[in-house]
mmCIF file of C-alpha atoms and ligand atoms in Angstrom:
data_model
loop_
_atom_site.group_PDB
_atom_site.id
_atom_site.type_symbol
_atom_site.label_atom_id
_atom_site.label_comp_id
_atom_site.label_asym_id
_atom_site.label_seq_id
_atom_site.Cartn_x
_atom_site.Cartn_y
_atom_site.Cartn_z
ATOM 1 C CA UNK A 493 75.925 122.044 83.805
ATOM 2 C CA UNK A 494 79.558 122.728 83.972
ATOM 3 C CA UNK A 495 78.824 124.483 87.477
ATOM 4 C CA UNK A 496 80.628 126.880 86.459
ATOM 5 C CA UNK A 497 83.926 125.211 85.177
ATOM 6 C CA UNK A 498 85.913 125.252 82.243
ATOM 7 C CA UNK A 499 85.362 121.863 81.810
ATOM 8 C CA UNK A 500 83.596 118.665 82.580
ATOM 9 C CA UNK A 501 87.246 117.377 83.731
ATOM 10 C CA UNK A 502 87.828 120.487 86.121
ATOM 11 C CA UNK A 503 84.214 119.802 87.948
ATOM 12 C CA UNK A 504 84.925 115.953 88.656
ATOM 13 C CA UNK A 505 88.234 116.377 90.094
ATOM 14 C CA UNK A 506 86.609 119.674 92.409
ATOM 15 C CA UNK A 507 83.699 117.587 93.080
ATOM 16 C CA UNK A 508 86.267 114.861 94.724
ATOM 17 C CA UNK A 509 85.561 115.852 98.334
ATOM 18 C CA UNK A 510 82.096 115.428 98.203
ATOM 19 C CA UNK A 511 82.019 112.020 95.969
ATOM 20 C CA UNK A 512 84.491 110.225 98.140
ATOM 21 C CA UNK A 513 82.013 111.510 101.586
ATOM 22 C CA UNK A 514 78.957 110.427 99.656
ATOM 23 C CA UNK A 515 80.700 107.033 98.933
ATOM 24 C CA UNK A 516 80.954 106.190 102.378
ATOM 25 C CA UNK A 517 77.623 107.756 103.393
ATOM 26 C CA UNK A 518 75.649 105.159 105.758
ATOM 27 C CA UNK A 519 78.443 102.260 105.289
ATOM 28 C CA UNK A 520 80.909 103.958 107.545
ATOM 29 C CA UNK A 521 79.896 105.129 111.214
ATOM 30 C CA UNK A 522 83.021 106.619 113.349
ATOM 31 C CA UNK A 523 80.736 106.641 116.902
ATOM 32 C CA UNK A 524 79.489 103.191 116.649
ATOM 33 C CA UNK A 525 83.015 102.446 114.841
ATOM 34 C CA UNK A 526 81.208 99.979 111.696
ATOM 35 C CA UNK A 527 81.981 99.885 108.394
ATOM 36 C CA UNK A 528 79.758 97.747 106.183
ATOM 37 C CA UNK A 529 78.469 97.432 102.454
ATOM 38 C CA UNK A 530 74.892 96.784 102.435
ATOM 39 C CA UNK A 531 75.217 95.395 98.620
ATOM 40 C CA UNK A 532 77.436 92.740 99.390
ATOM 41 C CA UNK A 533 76.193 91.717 103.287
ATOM 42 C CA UNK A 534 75.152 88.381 102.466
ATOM 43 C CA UNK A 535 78.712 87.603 101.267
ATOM 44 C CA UNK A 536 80.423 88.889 103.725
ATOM 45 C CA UNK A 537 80.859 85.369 105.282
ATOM 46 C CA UNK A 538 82.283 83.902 102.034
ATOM 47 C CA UNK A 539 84.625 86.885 100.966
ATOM 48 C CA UNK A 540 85.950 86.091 104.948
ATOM 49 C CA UNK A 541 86.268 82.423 103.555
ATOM 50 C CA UNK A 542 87.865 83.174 100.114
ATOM 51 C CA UNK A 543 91.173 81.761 99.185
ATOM 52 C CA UNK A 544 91.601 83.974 96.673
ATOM 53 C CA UNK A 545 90.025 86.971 94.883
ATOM 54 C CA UNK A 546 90.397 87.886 91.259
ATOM 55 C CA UNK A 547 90.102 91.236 90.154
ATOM 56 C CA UNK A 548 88.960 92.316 87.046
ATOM 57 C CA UNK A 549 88.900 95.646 85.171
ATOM 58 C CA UNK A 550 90.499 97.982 82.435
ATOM 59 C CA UNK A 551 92.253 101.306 82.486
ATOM 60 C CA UNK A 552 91.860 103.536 85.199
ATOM 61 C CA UNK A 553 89.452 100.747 86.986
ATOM 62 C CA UNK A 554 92.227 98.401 86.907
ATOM 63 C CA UNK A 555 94.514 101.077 88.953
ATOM 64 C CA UNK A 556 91.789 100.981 91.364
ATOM 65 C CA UNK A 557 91.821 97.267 91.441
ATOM 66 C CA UNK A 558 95.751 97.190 91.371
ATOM 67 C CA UNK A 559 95.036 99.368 94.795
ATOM 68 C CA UNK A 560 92.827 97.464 96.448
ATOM 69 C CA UNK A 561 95.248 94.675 95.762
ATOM 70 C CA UNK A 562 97.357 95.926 98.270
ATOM 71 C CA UNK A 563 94.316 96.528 100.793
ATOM 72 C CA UNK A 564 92.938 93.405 100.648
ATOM 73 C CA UNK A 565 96.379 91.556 101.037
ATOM 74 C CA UNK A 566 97.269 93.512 104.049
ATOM 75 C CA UNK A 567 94.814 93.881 105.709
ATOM 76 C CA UNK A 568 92.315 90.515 105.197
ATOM 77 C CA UNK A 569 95.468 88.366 104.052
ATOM 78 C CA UNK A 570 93.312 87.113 101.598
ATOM 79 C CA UNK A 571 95.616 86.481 97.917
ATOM 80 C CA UNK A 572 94.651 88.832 95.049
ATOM 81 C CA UNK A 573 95.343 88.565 91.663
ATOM 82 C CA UNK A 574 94.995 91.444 89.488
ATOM 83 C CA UNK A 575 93.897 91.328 85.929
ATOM 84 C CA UNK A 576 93.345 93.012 82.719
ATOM 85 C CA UNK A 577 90.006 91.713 81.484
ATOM 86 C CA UNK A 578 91.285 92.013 78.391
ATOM 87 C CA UNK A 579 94.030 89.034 79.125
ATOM 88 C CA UNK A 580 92.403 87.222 81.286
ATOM 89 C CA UNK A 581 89.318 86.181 79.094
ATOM 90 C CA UNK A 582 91.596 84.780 76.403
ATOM 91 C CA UNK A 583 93.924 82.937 78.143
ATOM 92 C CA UNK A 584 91.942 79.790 79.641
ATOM 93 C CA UNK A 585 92.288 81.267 83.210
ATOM 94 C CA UNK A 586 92.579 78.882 85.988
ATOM 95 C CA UNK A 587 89.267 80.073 88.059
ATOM 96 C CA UNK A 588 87.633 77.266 90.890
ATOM 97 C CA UNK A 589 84.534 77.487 92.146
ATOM 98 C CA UNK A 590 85.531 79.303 95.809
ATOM 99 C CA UNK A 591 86.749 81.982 94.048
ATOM 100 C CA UNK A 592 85.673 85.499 93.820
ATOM 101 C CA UNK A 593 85.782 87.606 91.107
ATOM 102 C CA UNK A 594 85.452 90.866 91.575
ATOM 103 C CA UNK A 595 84.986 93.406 88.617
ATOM 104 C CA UNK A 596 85.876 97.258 88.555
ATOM 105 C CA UNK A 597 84.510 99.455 86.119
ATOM 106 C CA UNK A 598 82.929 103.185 86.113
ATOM 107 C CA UNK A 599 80.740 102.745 83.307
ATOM 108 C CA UNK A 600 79.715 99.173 83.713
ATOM 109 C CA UNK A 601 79.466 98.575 80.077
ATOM 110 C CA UNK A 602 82.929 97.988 79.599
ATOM 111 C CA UNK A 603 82.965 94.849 77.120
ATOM 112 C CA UNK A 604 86.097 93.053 77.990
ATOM 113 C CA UNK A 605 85.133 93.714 81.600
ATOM 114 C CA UNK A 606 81.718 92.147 81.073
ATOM 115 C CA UNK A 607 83.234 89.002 79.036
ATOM 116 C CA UNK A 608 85.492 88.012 81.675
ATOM 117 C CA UNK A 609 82.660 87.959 84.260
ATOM 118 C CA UNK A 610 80.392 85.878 82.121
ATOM 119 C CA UNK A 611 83.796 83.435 81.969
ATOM 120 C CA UNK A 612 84.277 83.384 85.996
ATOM 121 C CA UNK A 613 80.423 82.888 86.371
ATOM 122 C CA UNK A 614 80.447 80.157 83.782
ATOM 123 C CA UNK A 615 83.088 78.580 85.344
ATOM 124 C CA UNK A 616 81.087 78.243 88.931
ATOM 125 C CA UNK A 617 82.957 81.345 90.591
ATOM 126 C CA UNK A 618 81.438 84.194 92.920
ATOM 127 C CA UNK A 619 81.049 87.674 90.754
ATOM 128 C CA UNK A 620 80.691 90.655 92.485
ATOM 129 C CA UNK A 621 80.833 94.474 91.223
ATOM 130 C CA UNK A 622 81.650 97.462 92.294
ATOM 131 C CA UNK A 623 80.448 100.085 89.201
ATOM 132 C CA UNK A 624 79.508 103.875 89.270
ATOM 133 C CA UNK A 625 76.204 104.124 87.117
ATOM 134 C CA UNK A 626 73.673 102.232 88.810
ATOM 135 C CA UNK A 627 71.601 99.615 86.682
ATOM 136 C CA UNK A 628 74.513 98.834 84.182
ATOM 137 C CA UNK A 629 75.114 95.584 82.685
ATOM 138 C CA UNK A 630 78.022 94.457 84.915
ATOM 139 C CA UNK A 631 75.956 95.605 87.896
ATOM 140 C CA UNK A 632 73.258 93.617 86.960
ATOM 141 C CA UNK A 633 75.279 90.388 85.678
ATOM 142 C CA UNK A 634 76.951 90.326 89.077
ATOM 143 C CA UNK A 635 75.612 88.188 92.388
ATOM 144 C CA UNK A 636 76.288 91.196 94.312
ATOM 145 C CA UNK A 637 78.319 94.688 94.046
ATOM 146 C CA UNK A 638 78.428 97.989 95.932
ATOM 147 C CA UNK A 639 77.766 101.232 93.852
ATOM 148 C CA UNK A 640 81.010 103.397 94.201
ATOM 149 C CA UNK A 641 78.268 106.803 94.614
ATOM 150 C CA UNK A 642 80.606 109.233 92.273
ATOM 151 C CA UNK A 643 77.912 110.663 90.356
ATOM 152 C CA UNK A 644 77.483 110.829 86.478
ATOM 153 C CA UNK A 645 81.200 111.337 84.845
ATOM 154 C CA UNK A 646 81.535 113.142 82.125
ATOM 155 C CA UNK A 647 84.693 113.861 81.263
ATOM 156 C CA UNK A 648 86.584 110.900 79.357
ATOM 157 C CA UNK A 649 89.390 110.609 81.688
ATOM 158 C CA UNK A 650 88.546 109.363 84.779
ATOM 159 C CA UNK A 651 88.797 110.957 87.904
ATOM 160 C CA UNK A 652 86.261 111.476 90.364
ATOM 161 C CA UNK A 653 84.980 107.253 89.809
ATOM 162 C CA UNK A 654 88.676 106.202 90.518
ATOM 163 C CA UNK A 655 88.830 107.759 94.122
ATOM 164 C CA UNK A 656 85.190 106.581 94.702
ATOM 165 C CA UNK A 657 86.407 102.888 93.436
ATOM 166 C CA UNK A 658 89.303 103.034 96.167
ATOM 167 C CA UNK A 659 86.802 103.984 98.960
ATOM 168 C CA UNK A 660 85.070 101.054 98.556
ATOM 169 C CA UNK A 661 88.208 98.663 98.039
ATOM 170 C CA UNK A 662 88.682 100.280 101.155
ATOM 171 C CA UNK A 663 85.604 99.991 102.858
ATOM 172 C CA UNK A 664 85.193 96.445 101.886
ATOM 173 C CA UNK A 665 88.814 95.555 102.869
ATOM 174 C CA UNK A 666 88.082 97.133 106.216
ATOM 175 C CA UNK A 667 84.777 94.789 106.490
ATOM 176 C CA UNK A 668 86.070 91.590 105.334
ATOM 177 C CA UNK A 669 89.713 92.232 107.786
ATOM 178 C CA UNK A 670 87.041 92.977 110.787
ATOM 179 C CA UNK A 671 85.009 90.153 110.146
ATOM 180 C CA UNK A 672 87.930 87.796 109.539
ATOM 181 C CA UNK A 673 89.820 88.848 112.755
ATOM 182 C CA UNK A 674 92.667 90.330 110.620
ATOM 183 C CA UNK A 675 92.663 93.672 111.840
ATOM 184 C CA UNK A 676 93.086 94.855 115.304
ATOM 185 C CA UNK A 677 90.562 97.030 116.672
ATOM 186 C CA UNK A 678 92.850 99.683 117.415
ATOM 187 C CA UNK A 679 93.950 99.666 113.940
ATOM 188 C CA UNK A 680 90.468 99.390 112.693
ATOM 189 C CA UNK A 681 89.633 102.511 114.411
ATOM 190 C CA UNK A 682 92.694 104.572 113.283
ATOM 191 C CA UNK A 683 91.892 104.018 109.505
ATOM 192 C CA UNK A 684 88.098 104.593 109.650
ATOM 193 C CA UNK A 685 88.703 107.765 111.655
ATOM 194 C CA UNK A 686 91.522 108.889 109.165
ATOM 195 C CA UNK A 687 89.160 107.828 105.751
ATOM 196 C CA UNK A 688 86.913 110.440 107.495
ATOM 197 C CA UNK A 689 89.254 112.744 107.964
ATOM 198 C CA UNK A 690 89.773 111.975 103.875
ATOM 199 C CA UNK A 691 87.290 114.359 102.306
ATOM 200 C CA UNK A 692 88.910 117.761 103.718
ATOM 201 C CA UNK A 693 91.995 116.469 103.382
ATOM 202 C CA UNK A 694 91.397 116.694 99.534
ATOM 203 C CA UNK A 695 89.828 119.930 99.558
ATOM 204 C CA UNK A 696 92.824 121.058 101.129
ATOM 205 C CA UNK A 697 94.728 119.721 98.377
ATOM 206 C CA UNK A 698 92.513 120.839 95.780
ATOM 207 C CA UNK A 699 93.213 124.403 96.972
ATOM 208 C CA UNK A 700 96.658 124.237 95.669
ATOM 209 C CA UNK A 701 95.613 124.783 92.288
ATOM 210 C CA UNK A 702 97.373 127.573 91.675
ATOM 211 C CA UNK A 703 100.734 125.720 92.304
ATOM 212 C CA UNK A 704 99.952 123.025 90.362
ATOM 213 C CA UNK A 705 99.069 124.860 87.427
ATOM 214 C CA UNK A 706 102.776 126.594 87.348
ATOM 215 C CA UNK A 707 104.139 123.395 87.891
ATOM 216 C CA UNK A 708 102.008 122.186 84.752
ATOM 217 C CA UNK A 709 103.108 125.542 82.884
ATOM 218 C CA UNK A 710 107.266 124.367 83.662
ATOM 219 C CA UNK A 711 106.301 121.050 82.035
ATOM 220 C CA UNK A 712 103.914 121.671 79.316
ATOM 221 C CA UNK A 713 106.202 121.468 76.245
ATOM 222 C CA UNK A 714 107.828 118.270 77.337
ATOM 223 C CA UNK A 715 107.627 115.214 75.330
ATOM 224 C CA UNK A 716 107.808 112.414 77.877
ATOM 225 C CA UNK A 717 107.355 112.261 81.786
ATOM 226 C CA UNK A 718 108.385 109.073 83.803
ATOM 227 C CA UNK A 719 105.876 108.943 86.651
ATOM 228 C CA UNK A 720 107.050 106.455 89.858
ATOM 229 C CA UNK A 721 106.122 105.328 93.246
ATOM 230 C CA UNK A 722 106.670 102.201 95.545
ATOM 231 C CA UNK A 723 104.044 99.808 97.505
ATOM 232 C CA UNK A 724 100.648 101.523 96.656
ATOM 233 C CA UNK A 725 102.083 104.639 95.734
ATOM 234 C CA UNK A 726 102.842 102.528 91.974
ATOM 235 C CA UNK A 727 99.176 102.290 90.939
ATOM 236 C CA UNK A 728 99.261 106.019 91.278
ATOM 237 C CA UNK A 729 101.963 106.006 89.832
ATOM 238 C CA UNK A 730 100.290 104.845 86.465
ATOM 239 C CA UNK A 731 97.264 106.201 87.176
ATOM 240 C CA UNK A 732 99.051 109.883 87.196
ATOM 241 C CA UNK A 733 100.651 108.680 84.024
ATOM 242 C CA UNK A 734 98.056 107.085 81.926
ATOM 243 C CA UNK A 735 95.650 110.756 82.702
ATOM 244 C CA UNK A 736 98.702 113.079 81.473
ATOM 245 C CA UNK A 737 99.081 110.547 78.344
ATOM 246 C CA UNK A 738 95.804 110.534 77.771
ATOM 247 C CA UNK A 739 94.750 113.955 77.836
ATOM 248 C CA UNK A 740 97.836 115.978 77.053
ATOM 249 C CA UNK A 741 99.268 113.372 74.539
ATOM 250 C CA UNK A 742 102.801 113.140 75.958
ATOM 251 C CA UNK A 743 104.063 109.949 76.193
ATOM 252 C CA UNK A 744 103.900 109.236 79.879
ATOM 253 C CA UNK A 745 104.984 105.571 81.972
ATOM 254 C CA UNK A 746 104.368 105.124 85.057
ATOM 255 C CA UNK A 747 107.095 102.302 86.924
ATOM 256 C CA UNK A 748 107.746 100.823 90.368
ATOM 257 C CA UNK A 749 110.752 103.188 91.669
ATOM 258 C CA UNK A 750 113.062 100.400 91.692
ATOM 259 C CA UNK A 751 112.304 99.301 88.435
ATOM 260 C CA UNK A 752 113.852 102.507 87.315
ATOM 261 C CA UNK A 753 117.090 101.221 87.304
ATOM 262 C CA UNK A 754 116.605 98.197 84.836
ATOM 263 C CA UNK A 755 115.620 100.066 81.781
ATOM 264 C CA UNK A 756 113.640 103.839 81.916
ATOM 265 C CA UNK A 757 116.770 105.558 83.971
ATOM 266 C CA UNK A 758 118.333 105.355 80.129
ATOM 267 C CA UNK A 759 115.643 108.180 79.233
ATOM 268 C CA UNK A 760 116.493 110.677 82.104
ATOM 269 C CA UNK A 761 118.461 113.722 80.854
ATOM 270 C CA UNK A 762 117.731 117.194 81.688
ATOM 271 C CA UNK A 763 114.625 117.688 79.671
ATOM 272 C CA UNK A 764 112.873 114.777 81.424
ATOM 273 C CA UNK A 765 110.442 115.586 84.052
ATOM 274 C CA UNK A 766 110.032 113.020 86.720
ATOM 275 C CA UNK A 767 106.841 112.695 89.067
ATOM 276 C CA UNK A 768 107.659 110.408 92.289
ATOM 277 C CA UNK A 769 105.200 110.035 94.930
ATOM 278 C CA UNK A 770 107.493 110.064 98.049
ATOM 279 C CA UNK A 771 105.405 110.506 101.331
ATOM 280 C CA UNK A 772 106.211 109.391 104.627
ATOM 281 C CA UNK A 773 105.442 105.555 105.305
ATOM 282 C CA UNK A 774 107.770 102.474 104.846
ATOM 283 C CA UNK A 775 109.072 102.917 101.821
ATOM 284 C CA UNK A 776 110.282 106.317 101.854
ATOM 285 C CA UNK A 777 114.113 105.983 101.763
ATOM 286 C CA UNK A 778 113.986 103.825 99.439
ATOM 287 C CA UNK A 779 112.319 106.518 96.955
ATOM 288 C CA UNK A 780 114.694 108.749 98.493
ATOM 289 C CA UNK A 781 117.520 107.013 96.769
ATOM 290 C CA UNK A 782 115.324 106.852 93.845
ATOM 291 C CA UNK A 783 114.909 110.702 93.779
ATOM 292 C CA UNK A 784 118.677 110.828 94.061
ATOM 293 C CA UNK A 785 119.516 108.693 91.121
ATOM 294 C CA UNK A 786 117.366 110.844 89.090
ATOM 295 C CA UNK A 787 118.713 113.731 90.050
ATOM 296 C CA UNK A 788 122.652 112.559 89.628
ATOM 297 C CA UNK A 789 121.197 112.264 86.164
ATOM 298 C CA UNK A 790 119.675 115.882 85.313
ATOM 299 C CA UNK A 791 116.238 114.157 85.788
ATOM 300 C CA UNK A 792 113.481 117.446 87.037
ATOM 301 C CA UNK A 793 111.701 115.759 90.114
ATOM 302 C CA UNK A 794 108.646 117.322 90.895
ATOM 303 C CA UNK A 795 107.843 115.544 94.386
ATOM 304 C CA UNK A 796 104.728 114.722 96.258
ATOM 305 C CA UNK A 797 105.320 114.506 99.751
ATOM 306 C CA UNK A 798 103.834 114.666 102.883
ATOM 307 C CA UNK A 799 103.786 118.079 104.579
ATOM 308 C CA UNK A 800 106.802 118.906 106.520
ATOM 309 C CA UNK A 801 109.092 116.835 104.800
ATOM 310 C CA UNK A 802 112.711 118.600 104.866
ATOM 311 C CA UNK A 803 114.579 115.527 102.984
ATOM 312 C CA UNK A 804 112.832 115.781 99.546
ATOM 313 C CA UNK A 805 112.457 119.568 99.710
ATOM 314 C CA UNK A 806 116.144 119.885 99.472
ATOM 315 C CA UNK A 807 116.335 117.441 96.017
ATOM 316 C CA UNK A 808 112.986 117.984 93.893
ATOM 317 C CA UNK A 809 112.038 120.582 91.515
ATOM 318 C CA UNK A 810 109.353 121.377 93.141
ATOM 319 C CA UNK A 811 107.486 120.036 95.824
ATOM 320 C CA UNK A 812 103.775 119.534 96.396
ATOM 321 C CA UNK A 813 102.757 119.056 99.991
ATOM 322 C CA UNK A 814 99.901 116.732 100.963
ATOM 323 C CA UNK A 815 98.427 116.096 104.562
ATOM 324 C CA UNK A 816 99.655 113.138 106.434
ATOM 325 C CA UNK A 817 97.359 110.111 106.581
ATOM 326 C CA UNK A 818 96.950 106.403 106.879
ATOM 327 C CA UNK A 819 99.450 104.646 105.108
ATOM 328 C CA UNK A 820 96.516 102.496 103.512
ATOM 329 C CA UNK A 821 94.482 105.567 102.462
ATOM 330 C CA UNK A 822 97.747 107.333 101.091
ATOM 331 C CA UNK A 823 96.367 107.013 97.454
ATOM 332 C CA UNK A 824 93.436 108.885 97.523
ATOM 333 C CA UNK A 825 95.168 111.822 98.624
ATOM 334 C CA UNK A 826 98.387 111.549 96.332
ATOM 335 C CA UNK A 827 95.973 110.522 93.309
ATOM 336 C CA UNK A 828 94.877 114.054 93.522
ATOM 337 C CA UNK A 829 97.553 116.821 92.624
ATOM 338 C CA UNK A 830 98.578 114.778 89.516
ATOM 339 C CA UNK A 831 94.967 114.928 88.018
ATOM 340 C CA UNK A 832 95.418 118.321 88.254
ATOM 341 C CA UNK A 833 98.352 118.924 86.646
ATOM 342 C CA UNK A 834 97.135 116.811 83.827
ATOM 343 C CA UNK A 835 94.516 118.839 83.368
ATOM 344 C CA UNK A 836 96.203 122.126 83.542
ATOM 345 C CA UNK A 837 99.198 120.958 81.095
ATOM 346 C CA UNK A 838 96.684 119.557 78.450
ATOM 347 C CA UNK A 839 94.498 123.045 78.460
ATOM 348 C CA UNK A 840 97.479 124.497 78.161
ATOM 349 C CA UNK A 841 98.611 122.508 74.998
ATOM 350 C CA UNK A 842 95.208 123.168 73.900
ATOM 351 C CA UNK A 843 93.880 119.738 73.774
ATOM 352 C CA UNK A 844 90.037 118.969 73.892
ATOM 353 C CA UNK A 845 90.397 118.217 77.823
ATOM 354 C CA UNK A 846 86.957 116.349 77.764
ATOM 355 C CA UNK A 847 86.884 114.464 75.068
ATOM 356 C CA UNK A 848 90.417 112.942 74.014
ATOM 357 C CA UNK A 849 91.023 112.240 70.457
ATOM 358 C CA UNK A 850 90.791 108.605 69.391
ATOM 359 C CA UNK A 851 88.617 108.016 73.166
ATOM 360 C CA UNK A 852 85.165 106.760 74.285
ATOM 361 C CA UNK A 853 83.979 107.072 77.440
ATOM 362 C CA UNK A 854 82.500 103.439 77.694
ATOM 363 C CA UNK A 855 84.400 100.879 75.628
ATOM 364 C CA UNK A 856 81.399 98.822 74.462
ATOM 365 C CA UNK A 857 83.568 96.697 72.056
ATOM 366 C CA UNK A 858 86.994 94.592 72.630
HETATM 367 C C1 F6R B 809 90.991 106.462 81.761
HETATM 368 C C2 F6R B 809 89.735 105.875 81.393
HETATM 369 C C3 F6R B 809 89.714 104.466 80.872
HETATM 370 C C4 F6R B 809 88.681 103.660 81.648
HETATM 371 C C5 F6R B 809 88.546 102.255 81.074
HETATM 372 C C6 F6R B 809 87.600 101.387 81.885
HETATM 373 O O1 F6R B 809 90.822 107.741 82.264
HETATM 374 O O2 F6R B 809 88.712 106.480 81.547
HETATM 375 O O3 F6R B 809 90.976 103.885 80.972
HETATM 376 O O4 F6R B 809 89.066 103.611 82.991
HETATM 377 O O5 F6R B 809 88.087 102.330 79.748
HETATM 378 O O6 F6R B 809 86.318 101.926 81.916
HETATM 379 P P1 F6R B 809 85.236 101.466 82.963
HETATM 380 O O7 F6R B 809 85.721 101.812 84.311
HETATM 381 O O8 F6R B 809 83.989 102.177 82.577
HETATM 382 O O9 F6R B 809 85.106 99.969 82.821
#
């Protein structure tokens, strides 16, 4: 059941390709250039209307949501507010009645998750859902959702439901920004022919394995890692540093590049490795600087960057290349390398990769 991999963990991130194409199956058509959502058609015309949308999740589904955060804003314009469900159901939220709430979760059992949707809908707003296993309780306490198509996930860490999660943040950005007039057609075009493009593009990645399991073996007896990026490269950011954390046990934090410099640059010394996400796109001097304060500092970089670049090569540690793409669809490529080398640094600690110590795979209590 394993299909032939070491572990439940291994065959999610593999299967990554494939889950993100069978997200978009029939809701994304690059000759008749649509994109559409068929759960959550007949509010199309009020997410257009929204003046705000709330998103709600835990964990890895709140990476996902702190993603499409940056989606939505740019390209519907439409204000999102990001929230642990956990905080938001205990702090006498200010929710109207033309909002939307939109809830993230893989499992869709998740009990703070479901709690704050049950406040939002008792409070007159618009819940929607976007969950991975089809006829769980947030997907049936919601108005409307779109299934995120992953298949079942077994491993405890999630993986393979995150990248599925962003393809449909991205496919219902896309929808609502067409609809709405934000997006130019041209535009529209490039990123539905690039989130095509997506599924090799991750195979491609996946088949530097090898690397990223020496880069894993160079790091595997550290005791912290500082993971950063900049515009949507921070969710990853966390993301990458929540799965080593949880998995491998090394205390991991994940921070907005700039950030660095008002507190964590205080931990960088020699024995600190430091992930940065630094691909090509708007903010990448910026994290170029970043790199360089890290490395005045002894700091190990270990760089993901977009193939070609010359800049970083010359700085990091090591280097792992990824192909170009939309700046917009940038996470669900850079996402990719640092689930691996989770993985591969927790097996080699010898840590049950599948089933974390102290973890559940649905939280089904607050
Ligand atoms: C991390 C992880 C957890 C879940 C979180 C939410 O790898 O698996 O952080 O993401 O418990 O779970 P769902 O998405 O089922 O609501």
């Amino acid at each position: 059941e394993k299909g032939g991999y070491e572990h439940f963990m291994l065959k999610e991130i593999h299967e990554q390709p494939r889950s993100i194409q069978d997200c978009f199956r029939g809701r994304l058509n690059l000759d008749e250039g649509w994109v559409g959502l068929g759960g959550i058609k007949d509010y199309e015309k009020q997410l257009t209307k929204a003046k705000r949308i709330i998103m709600v999740a835990c964990g890895t589904s709140w990476h996902a949501a702190l993603v499409g955060e940056y989606l939505f804003e740019d390209l519907t314009r439409i204000p999102v507010e990001v929230e642990y469900a956990s905080e938001f159901r205990y702090r006498n939220p200010i929710i109207n009645e033309d909002d939307i709430v939109i809830a993230i979760s893989q499992s869709g059992e998740t009990a703070d998750t479901l709690a704050a949707l049950d406040l939002a809908k008792s409070k007159g707003a618009t819940i929607l859902g976007i969950c991975n296993v089809v006829g769980s309780s947030i997907s049936r306490v919601t108005d409307a959702g779109s299934y995120t198509h992953a298949g079942p996930e077994i491993g405890v860490a999630s993986t393979k439901a995150f990248t599925a999660q962003v393809t449909v943040l991205t496919l219902m950005a896309l929808t609502i920004a067409r609809k709405k007039g934000t997006i130019i057609e041209s535009e529209f075009r490039k990123i539905i022919t690039e989130l095509d493009l997506i599924p090799n593009k991750v195979a491609k990645i996946l088949e530097k394995a090898d690397q990223l399991e020496e880069i894993a073996a160079a790091y595997k007896d550290a005791s912290n890692a500082l993971y950063l990026g900049r515009g949507n490269s921070f969710p990853v950011a966390l993301e990458g540093a929540l799965k080593l954390k949880e998995i491998s046990y090394i205390h991991a934090e994940g921070y907005p590049a700039a950030e660095m410099k008002h507190g964590p640059i205080a931990l960088i010394d020699e024995e600190m490795p430091v992930f940065v996400i630094a691909t090509q796109g708007p903010s990448y001097e910026k994290v170029v600087s970043n790199i360089q304060e890290v490395k005045a500092r002894k700091g190990k970089i270990i760089a993901v960057i977009t193939e070609g670049d010359e800049q970083v090569k010359e700085m990091a540690d090591h280097c792992i290349e990824i192909p170009d793409t939309d700046e917009n669809l940038t996470p669900l490529l850079t996402t990719i390398p640092l689930q691996l080398i989770s993985y591969y640094v927790a097996v080699m600690r010898g840590a049950n990769v599948d089933q974390p110590r102290n973890l559940a795979k649905s939280v089904t209590v607050e």
